CSV table of C-alpha atoms in Angstrom, one decimal:
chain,number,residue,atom,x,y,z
A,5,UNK,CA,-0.6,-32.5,-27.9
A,6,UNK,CA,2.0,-32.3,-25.1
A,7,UNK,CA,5.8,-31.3,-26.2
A,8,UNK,CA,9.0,-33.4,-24.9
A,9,UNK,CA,11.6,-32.9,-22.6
A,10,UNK,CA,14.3,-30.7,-24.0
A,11,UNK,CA,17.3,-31.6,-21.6
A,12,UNK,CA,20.4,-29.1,-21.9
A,13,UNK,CA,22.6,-26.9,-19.6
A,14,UNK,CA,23.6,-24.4,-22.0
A,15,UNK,CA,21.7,-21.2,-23.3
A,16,UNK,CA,22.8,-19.1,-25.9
A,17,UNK,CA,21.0,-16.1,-27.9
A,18,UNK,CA,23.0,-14.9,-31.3
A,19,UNK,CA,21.3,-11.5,-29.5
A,20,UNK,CA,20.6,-10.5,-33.2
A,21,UNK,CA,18.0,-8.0,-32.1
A,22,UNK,CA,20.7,-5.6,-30.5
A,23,UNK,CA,24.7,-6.2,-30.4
A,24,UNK,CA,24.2,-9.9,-32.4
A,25,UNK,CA,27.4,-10.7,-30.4
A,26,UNK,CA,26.6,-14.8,-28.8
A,27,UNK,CA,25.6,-14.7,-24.9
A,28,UNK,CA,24.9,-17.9,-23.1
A,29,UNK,CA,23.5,-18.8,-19.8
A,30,UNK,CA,24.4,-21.8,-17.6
A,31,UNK,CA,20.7,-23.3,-17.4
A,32,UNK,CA,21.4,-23.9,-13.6
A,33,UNK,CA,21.4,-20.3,-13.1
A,34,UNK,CA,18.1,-20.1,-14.3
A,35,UNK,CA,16.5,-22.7,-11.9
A,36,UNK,CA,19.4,-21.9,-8.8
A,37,UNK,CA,17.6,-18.2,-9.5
A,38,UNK,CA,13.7,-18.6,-9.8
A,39,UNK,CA,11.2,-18.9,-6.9
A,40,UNK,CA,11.0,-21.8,-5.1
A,41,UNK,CA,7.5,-21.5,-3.3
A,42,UNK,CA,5.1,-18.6,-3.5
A,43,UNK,CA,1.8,-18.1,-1.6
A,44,UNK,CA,-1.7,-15.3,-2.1
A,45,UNK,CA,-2.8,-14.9,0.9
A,46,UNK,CA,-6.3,-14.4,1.4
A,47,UNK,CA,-7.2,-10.7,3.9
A,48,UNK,CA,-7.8,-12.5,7.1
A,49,UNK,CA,-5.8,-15.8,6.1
A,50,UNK,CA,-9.1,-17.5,5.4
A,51,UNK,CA,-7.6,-19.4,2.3
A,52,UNK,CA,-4.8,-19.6,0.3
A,53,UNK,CA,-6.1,-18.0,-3.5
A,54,UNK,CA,-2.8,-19.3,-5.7
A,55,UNK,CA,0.4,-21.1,-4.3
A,56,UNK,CA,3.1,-23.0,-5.5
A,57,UNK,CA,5.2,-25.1,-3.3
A,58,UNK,CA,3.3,-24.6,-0.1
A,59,UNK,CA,0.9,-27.6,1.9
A,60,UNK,CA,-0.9,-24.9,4.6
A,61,UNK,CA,-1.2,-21.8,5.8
A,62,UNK,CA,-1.5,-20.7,9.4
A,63,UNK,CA,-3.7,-18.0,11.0
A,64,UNK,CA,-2.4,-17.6,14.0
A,65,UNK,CA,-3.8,-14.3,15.0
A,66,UNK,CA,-5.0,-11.3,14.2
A,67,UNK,CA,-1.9,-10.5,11.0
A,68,UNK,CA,0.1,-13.0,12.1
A,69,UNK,CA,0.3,-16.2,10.0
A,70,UNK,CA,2.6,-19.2,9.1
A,71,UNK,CA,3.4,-20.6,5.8
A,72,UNK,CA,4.6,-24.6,5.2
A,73,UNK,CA,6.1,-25.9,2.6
A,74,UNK,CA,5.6,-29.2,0.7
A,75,UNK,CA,9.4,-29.4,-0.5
A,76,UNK,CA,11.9,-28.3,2.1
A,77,UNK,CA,14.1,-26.0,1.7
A,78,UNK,CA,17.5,-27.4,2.1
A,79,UNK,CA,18.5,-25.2,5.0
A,80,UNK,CA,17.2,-21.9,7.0
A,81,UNK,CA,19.0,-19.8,5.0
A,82,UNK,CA,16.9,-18.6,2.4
A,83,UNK,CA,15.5,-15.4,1.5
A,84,UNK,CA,11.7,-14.7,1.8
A,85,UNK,CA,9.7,-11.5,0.2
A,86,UNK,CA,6.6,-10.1,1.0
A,87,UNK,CA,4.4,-7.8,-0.1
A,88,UNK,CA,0.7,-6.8,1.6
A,89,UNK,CA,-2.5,-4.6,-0.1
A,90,UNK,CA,-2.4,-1.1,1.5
A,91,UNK,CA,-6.6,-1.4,1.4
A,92,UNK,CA,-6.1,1.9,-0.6
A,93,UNK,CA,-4.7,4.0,2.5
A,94,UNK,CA,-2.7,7.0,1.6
A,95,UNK,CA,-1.7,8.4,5.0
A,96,UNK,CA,-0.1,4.9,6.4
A,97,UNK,CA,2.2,2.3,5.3
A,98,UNK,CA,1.3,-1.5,4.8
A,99,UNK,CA,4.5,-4.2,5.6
A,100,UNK,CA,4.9,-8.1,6.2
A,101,UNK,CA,8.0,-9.1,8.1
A,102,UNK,CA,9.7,-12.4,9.1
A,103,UNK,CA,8.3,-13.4,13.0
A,104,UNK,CA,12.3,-13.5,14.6
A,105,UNK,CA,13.4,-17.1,15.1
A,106,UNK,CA,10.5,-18.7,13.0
A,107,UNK,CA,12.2,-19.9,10.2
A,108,UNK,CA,12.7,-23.3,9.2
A,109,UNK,CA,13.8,-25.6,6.3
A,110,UNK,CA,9.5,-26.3,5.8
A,111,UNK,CA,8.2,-23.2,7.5
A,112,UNK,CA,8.5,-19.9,8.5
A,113,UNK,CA,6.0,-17.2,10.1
A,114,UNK,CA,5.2,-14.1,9.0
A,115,UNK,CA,3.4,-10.8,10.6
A,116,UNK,CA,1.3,-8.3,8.6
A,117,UNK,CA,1.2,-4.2,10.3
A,118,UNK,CA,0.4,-1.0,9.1
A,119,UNK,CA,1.8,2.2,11.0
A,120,UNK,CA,1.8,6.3,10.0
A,121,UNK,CA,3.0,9.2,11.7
A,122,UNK,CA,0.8,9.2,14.7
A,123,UNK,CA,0.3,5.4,15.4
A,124,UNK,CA,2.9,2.8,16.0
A,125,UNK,CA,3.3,-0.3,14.5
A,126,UNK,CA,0.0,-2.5,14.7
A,127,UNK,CA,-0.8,-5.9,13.6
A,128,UNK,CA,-3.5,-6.1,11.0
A,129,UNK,CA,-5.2,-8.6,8.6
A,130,UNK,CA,-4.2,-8.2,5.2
A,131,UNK,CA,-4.1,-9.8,1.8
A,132,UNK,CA,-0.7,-11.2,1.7
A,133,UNK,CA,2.0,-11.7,-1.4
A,134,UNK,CA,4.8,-14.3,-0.4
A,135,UNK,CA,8.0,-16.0,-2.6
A,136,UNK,CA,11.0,-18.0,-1.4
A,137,UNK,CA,14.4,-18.0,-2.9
A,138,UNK,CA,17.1,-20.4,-2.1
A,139,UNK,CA,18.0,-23.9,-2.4
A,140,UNK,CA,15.6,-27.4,-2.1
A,141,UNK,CA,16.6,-30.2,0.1
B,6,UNK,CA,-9.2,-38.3,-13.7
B,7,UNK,CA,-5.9,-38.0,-15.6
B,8,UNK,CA,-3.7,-40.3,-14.7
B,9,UNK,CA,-0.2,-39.4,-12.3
B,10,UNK,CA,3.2,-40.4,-14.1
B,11,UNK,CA,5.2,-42.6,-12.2
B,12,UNK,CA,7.1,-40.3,-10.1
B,13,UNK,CA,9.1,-42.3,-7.2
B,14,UNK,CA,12.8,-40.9,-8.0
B,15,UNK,CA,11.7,-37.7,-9.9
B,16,UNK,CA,12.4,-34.9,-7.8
B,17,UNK,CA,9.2,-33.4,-5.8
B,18,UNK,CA,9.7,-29.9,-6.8
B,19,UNK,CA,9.1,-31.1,-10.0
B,20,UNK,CA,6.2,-33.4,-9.2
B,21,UNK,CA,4.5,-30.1,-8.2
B,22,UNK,CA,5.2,-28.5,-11.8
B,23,UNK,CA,2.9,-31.6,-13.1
B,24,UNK,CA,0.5,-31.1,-10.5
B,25,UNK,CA,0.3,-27.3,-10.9
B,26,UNK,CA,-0.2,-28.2,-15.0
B,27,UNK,CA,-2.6,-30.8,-15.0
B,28,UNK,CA,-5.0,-30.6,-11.7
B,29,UNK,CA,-7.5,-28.2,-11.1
B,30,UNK,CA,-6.7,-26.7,-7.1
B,31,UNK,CA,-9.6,-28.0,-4.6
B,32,UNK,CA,-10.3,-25.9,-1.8
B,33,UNK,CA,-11.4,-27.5,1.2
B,34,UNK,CA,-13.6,-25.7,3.6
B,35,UNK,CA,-12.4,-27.8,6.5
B,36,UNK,CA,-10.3,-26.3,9.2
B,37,UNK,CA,-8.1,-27.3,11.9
B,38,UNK,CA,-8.4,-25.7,15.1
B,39,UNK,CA,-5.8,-26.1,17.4
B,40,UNK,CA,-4.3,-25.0,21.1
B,41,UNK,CA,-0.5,-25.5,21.6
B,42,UNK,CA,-0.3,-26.1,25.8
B,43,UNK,CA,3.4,-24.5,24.9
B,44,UNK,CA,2.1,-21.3,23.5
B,45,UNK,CA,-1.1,-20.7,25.8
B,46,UNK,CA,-0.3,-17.1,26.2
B,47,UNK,CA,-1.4,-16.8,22.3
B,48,UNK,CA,-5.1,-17.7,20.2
B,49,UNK,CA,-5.7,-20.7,19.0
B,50,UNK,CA,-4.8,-21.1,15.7
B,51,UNK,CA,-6.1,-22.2,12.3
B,52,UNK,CA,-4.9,-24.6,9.6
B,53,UNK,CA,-5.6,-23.6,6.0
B,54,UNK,CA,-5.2,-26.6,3.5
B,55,UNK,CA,-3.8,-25.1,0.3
B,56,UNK,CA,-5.7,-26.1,-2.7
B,57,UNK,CA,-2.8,-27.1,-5.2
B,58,UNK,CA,-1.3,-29.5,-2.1
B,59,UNK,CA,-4.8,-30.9,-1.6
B,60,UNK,CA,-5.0,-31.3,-5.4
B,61,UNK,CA,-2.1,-33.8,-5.1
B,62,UNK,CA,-3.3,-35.6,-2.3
B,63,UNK,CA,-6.6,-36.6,-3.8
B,64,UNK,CA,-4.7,-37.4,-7.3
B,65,UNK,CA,-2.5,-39.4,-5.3
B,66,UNK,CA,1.1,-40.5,-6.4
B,67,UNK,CA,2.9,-37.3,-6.1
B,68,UNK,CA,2.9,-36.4,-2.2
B,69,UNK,CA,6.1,-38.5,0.2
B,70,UNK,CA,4.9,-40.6,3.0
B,71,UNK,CA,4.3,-38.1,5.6
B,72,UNK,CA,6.9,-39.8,8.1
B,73,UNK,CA,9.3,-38.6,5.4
B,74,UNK,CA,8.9,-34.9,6.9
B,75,UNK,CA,9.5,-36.5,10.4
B,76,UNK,CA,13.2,-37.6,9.7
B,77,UNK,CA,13.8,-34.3,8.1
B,78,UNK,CA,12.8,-32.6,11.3
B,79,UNK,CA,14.4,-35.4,13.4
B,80,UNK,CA,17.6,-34.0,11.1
B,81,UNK,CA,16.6,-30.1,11.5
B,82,UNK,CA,16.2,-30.8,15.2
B,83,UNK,CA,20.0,-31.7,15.8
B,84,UNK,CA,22.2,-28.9,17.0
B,85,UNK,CA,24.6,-29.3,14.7
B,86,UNK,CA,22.3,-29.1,11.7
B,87,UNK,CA,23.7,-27.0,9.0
B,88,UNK,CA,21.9,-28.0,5.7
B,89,UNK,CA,19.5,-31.1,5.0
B,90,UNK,CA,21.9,-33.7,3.6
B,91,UNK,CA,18.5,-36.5,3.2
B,92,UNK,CA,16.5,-34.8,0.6
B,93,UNK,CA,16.4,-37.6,-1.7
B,94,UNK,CA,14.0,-38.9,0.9
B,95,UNK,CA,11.7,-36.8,-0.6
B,96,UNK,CA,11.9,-37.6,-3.9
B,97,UNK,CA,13.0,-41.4,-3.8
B,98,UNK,CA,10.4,-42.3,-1.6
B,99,UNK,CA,7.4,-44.2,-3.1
B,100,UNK,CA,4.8,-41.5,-3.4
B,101,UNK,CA,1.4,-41.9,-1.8
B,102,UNK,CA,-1.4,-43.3,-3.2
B,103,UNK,CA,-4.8,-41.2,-3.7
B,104,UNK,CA,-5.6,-40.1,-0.2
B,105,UNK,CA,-9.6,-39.3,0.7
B,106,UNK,CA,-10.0,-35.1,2.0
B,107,UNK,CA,-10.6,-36.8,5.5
B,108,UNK,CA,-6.7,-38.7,4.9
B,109,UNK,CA,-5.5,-36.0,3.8
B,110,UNK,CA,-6.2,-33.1,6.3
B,111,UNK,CA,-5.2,-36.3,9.0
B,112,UNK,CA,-1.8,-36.2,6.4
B,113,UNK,CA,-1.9,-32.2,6.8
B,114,UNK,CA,-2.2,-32.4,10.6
B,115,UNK,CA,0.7,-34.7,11.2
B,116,UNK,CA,3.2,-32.6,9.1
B,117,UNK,CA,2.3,-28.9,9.9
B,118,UNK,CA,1.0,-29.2,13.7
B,119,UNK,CA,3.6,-30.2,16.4
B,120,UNK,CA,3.5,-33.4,17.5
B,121,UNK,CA,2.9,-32.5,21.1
B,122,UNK,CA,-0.2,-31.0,20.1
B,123,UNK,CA,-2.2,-34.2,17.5
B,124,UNK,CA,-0.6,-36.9,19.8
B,125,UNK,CA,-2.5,-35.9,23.2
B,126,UNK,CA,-4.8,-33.7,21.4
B,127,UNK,CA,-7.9,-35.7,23.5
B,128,UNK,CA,-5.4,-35.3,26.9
B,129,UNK,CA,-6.7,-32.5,29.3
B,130,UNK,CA,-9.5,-30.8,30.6
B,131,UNK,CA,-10.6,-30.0,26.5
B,132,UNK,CA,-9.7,-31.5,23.3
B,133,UNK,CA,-6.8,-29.1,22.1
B,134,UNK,CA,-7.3,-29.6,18.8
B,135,UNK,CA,-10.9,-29.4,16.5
B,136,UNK,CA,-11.6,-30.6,13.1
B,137,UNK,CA,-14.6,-28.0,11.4
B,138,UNK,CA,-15.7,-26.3,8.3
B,139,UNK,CA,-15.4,-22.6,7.9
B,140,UNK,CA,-19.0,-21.7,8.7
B,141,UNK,CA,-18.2,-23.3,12.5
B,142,UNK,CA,-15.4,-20.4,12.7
B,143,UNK,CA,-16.8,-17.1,14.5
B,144,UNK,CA,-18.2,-14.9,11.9
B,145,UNK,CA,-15.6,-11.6,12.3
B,146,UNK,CA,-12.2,-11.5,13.0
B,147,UNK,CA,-12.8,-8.7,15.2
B,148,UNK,CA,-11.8,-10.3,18.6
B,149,UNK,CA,-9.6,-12.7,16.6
B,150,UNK,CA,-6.9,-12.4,19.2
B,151,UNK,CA,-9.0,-13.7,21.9
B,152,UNK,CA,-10.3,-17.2,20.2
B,153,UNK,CA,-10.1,-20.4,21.9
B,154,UNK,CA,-11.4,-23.7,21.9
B,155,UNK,CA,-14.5,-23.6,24.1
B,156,UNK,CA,-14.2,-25.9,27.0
B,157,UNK,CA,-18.1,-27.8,26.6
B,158,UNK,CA,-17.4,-27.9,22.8
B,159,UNK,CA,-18.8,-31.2,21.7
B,160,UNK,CA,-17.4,-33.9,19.5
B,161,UNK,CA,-18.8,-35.5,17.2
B,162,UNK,CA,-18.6,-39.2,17.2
């Protein structure tokens, strides 16, 4: 059986299990605060294995990819996070960044690289972990 | 099938709540292969359908008329643009109706590729873009860097 709507913009906890002094939360914290889009990026960028908020995903290259989004976001200023799988490698480190200049209200590209002490930075597939934070159009 | 609420004024983020709830994703193997004459100095690249988006456009219903995306970008593309102030064109827009996977990656290509690249995409010594399926994609990524559309790839009709 499926539940209602509850509509309200007020939280509040009697916190009984520790100080039992009232706290409340402004429900539009709650949504202004969680993710609006997240993508798991296959190694390689063959598919997409879980998403929310996204329509495609770009392989554009050897660790280098694009993301788009199904609902804009309302502007380019929003904050993207990224993590990659290090493949089990203990002597290099695994990072995503942000490709300069990519990012749009509906898109944004990203890079995947690995680097250690005696090799520079080099782009390499990877499985790819992805969420946006901001405001929706 | 279950059957989509009516959703035309109900905000898409949350359309995709509902869609994430009730549909089960559907991965496509197809694949859009695709050479942008402005960025020759890189590989072609690859569109990846996402499964919960393709979900929603054979449910129908819950997806805005793609041209929706074009005035956004028409907006984004002005050099005074500061924040999207037509958003509700996204959620107040009558949704689309069930779309067929062949619709839908036509729907896919005419949001997420440039326009310059699906509107001449038959201009030119070879098609710059390719519809496939993933077993018409090279095996290994090893040379990844250096795909390309072959120049006597043929079409089908």
């Amino acid at each position: 059986m499926a539940y209602g709507n509850l509509k309200f913009d007020t939280l509040i906890t009697s916190d009984s299990k520790n100080t039992s002094v009232d706290k409340s939360i402004d429900t539009s914290y709650i949504f202004n605060g969680v993710a609006k889009a997240w993508i798991y990026a296959q190694d390689g960028l063959g598919s997409i294995l879980d998403s929310y908020n996204v329509t495609s995903l770009d392989d554009d290259g050897t660790g280098d990819g694009g993301v788009n989004i199904t609902n804009d976001m309302s502007s380019v200023n929003y904050v993207i996070t990224g993590m990659t799988d290090d493949d089990g490698t203990s002597d290099s480190w695994a990072l995503v960044d942000i490709t300069n200049g990519t990012q749009a209200a509906g898109s944004f590209d990203f890079e995947t690289h690995w680097g250690n002490a005696g090799n520079n930075r080099t782009n390499s597939d990877m499985e790819t972990y992805l969420v946006v934070h901001g405001d929706l159009a | 099938m279950i059957k989509t609420p009516e959703f035309q004024g109900t905000h898409l983020w949350e359309r995709l709540h509902w869609a994430k709830e009730n549909l089960d994703k559907v991965q496509s193997d197809v694949r859009v292969v695709y050479e942008d004459p402005e960025d020759m100095e890189n590989p072609a690249k690859i569109l990846v359908p996402d499964p919960n988006w393709m979900a929603c456009a054979l449910q129908g219903g819950v997806l805005p008329p793609v041209e929706v995306y074009w005035e956004l970008a028409k907006d984004e593309a002005q050099p005074d643009f500061e924040k999207h102030t037509r958003g509700y064109l996204l959620h107040n827009t009558k949704p689309v109706d069930a779309m067929t996977e062949d619709e839908a990656i036509e729907y896919l290509i005419k949001k997420d590729i440039p326009q310059h690249v699906w509107s001449t995409w038959n201009e030119g010594n070879k098609p710059k873009m390719v519809i496939c399926r993933t077993h018409q994609l090279p095996e290994h990524r090893q040379w990844r860097n250096a795909w390309q559309i072959t120049d006597d790839i043929e079409l089908a009709a």
